[in-house]
CSV table of C-alpha atoms in Angstrom, one decimal:
chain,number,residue,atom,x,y,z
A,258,UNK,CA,11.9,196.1,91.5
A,259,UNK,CA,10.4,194.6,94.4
A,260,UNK,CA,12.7,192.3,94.8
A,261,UNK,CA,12.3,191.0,98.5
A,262,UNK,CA,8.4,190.8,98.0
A,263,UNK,CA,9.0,188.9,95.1
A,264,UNK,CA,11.7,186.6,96.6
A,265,UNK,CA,9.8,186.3,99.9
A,266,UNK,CA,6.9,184.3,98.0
A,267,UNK,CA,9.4,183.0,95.6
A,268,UNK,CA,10.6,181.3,98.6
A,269,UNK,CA,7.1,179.0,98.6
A,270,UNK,CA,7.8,177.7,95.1
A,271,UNK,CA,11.0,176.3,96.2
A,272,UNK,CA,11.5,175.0,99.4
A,273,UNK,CA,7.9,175.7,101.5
A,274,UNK,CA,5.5,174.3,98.8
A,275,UNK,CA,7.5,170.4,99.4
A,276,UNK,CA,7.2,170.9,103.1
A,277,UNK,CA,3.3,171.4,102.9
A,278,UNK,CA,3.4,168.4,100.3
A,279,UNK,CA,5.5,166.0,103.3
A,280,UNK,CA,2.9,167.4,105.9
A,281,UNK,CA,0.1,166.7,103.2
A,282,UNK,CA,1.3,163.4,101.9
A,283,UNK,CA,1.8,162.2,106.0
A,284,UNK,CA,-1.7,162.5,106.5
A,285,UNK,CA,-3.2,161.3,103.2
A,286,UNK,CA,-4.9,164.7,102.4
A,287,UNK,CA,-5.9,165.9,98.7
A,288,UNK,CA,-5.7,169.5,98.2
A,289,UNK,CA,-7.3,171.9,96.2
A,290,UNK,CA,-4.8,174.3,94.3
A,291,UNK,CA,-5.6,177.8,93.3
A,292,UNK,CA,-3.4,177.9,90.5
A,293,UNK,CA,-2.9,181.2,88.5
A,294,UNK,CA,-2.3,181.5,85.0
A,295,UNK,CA,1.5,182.5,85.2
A,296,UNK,CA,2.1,180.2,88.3
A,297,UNK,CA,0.9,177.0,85.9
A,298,UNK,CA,3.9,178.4,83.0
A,299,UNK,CA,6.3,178.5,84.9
A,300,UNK,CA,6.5,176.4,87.5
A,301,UNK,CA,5.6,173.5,85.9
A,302,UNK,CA,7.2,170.5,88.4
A,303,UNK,CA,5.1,172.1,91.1
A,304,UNK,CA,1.6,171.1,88.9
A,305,UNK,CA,3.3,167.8,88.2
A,306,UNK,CA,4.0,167.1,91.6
A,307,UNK,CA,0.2,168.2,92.6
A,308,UNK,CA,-1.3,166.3,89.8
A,309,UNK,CA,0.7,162.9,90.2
A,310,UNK,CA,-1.9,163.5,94.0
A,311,UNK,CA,-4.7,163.8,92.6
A,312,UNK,CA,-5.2,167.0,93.7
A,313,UNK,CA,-7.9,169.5,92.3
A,314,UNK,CA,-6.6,172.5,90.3
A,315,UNK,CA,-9.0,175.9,90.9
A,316,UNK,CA,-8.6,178.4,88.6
A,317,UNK,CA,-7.4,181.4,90.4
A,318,UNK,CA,-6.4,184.8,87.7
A,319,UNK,CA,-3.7,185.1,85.6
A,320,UNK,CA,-1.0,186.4,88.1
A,321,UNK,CA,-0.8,187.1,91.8
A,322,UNK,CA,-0.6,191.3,91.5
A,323,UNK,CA,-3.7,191.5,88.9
A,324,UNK,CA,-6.7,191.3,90.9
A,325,UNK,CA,-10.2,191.4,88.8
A,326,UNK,CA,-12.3,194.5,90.6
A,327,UNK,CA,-15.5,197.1,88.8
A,328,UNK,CA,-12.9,199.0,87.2
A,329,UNK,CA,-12.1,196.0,84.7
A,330,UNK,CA,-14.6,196.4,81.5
A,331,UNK,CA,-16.4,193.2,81.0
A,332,UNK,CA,-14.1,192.3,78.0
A,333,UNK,CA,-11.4,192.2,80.0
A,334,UNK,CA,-13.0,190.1,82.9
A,335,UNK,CA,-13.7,187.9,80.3
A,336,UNK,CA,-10.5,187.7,79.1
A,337,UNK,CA,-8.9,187.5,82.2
A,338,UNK,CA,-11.2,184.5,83.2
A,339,UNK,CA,-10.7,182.2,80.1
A,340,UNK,CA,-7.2,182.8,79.9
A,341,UNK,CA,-6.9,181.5,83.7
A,342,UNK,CA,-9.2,179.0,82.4
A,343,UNK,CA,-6.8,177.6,79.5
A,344,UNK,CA,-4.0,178.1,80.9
A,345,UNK,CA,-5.3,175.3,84.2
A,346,UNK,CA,-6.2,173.1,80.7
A,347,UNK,CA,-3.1,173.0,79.0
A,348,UNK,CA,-0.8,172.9,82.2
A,349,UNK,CA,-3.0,169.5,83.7
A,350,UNK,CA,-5.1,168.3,80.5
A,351,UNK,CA,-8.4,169.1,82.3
A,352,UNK,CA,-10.5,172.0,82.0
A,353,UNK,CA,-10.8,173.7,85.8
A,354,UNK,CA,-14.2,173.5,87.4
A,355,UNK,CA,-13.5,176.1,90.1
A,356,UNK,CA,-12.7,179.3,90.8
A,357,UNK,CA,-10.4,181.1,93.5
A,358,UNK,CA,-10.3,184.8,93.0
A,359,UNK,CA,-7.1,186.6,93.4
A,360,UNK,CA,-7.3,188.3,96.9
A,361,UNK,CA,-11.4,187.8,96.8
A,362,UNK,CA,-11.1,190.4,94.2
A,363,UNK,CA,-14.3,190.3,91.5
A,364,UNK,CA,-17.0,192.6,90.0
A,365,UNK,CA,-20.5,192.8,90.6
A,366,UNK,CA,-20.4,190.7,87.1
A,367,UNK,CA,-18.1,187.9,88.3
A,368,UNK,CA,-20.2,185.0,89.3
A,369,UNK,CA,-22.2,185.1,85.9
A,370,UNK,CA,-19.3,185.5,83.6
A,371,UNK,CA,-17.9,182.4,85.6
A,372,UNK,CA,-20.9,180.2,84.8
A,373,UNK,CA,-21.4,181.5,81.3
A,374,UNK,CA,-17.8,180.2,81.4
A,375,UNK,CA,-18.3,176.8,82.4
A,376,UNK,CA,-17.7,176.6,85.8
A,377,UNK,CA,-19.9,175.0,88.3
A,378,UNK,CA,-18.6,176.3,91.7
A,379,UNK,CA,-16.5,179.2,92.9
A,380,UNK,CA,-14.7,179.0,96.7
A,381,UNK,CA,-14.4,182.8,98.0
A,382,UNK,CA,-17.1,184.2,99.2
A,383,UNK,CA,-17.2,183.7,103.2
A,384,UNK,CA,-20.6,184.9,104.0
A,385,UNK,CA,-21.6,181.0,104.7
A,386,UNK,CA,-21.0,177.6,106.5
A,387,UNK,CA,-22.8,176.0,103.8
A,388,UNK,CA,-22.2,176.0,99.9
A,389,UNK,CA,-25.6,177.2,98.3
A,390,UNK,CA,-26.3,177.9,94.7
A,391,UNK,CA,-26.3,181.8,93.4
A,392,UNK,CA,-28.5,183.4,91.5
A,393,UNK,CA,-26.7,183.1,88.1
A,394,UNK,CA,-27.8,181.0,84.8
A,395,UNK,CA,-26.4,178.4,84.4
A,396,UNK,CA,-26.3,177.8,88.2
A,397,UNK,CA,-22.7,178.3,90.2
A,398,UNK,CA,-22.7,177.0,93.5
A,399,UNK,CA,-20.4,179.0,96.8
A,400,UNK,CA,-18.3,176.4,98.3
A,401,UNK,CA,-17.6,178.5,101.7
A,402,UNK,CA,-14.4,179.9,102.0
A,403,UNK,CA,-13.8,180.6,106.4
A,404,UNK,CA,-11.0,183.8,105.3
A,405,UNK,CA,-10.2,184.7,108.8
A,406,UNK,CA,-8.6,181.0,109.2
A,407,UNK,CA,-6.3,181.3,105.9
A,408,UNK,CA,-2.8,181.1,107.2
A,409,UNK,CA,-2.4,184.8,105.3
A,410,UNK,CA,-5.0,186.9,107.0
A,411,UNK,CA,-4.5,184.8,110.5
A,412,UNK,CA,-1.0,184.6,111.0
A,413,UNK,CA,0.1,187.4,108.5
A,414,UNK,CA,-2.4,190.4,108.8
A,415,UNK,CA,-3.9,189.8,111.8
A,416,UNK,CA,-0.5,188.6,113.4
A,417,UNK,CA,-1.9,186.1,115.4
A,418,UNK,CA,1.1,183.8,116.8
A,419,UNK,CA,1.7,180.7,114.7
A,420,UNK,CA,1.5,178.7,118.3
A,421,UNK,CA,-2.0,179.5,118.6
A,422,UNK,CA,-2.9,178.1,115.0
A,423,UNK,CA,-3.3,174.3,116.1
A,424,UNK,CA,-6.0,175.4,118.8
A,425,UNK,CA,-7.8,177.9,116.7
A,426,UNK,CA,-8.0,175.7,113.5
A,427,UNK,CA,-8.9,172.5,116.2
A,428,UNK,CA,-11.7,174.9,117.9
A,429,UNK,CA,-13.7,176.0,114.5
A,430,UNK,CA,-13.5,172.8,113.2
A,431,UNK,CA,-15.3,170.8,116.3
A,432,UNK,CA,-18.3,173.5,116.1
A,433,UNK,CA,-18.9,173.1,112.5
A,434,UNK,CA,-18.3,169.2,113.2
A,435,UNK,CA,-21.0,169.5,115.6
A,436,UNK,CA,-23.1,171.3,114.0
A,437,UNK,CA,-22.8,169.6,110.7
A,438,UNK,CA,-24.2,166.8,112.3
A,439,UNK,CA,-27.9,167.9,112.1
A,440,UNK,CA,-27.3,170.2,108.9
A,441,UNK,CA,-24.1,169.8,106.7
A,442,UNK,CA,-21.3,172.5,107.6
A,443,UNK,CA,-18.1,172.9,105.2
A,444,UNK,CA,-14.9,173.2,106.5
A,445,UNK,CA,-12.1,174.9,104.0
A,446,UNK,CA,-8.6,176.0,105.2
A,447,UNK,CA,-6.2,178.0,102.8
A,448,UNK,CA,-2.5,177.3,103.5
A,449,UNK,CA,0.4,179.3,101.2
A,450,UNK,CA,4.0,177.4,101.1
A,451,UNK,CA,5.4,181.0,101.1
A,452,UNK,CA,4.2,181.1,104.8
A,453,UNK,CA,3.5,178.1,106.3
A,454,UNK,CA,6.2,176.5,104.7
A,455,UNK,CA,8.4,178.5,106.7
A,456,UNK,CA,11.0,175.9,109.1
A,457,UNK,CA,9.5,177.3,112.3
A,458,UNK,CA,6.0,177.3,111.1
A,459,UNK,CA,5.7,174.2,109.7
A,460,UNK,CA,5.7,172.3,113.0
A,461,UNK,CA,2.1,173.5,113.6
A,462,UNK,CA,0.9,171.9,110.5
A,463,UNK,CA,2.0,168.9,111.3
């Protein structure tokens, strides 16, 4: 087994995710969770803790390693999209209105299958500063998703320093503040506890 992989994030679910709550709750923020199917078994006290905020839950695949590409059949995308979809209902009582893919991973199929499933908005794609409605029936709308601010592909892929986050994160926010104020701009930043909730990270999310 993959042990250190697996404790690594592990590591989020107890100890970072209640640092990013404290950091959260200081400045009065409501989060949106991408909650997986397996995540919302087992770690039930985390969903309690988000839902007792307020906080939206997004429906985001069954587990962190299954990612839905073109090679799934559209059975199985299907299947892999209600039961995400269920398992958001019975774990918080309300049926998930969004949709976080697993690593941006979908089919050419994805966005259609998700509104003949019910969904109204997905929040992955980052080709946009605006949200915008797709071409599927019923309509699904793109809530922008900026990737190369999520803590991940910043600070993990891209190695960027965690000093430099504050400034970065403070610099792409006052253009699209800027520029929403003639034409609406959205402004989305993705945080994982397994990363940021790390004790000398967590300073810069403060």
């Amino acid at each position: 087994p993959e042990y250190r992989s697996y404790a690594f994030r592990e590591y989020g679910n107890r100890v970072g995710f209640f640092r990013i709550l404290e950091a959260l709750d200081r400045h009065g923020i409501r989060a949106t969770v991408a909650a997986n199917a397996s995540a919302c078994e087992r770690y039930p006290f985390l969903v309690e803790e988000c839902g007792n905020r307020g906080w939206e839950f997004a429906a985001h695949g069954t587990h962190a390693t299954r990612m839905i590409s073109s090679r799934l059949s559209e059975a199985d995308e299907r299947r892999v999209i209600e039961t995400s979809a269920d398992a958001v209902e019975r774990a918080t009582g309300t049926r998930p209105r969004g949709w976080i893919s697993q690593d941006f991973g979908e089919s050419h199929r994805t966005p259609q299958l998700l509104a003949e499933a019910g969904f109204d908005h997905l929040a992955h794609w980052p080709n946009d500063d605006q949200p915008y409605v797709m071409t599927t029936d019923p309509e699904l709308i793109s809530v922008p998703y900026q990737s190369e601010l999520d803590d991940v592909q910043l600070l993990w892929h891209r190695r960027t320093l965690t000093p430099r986050y504050p400034a970065i994160i403070e610099e792409a926010f006052s253009v699209l503040h800027e520029e929403g104020a003639g034409s609406g701009r959205s402004f989305g930043l993705g945080i994982h506890p397994w990363l940021f909730g790390m004790p000398h990270r967590i300073r810069y999310l403060n």
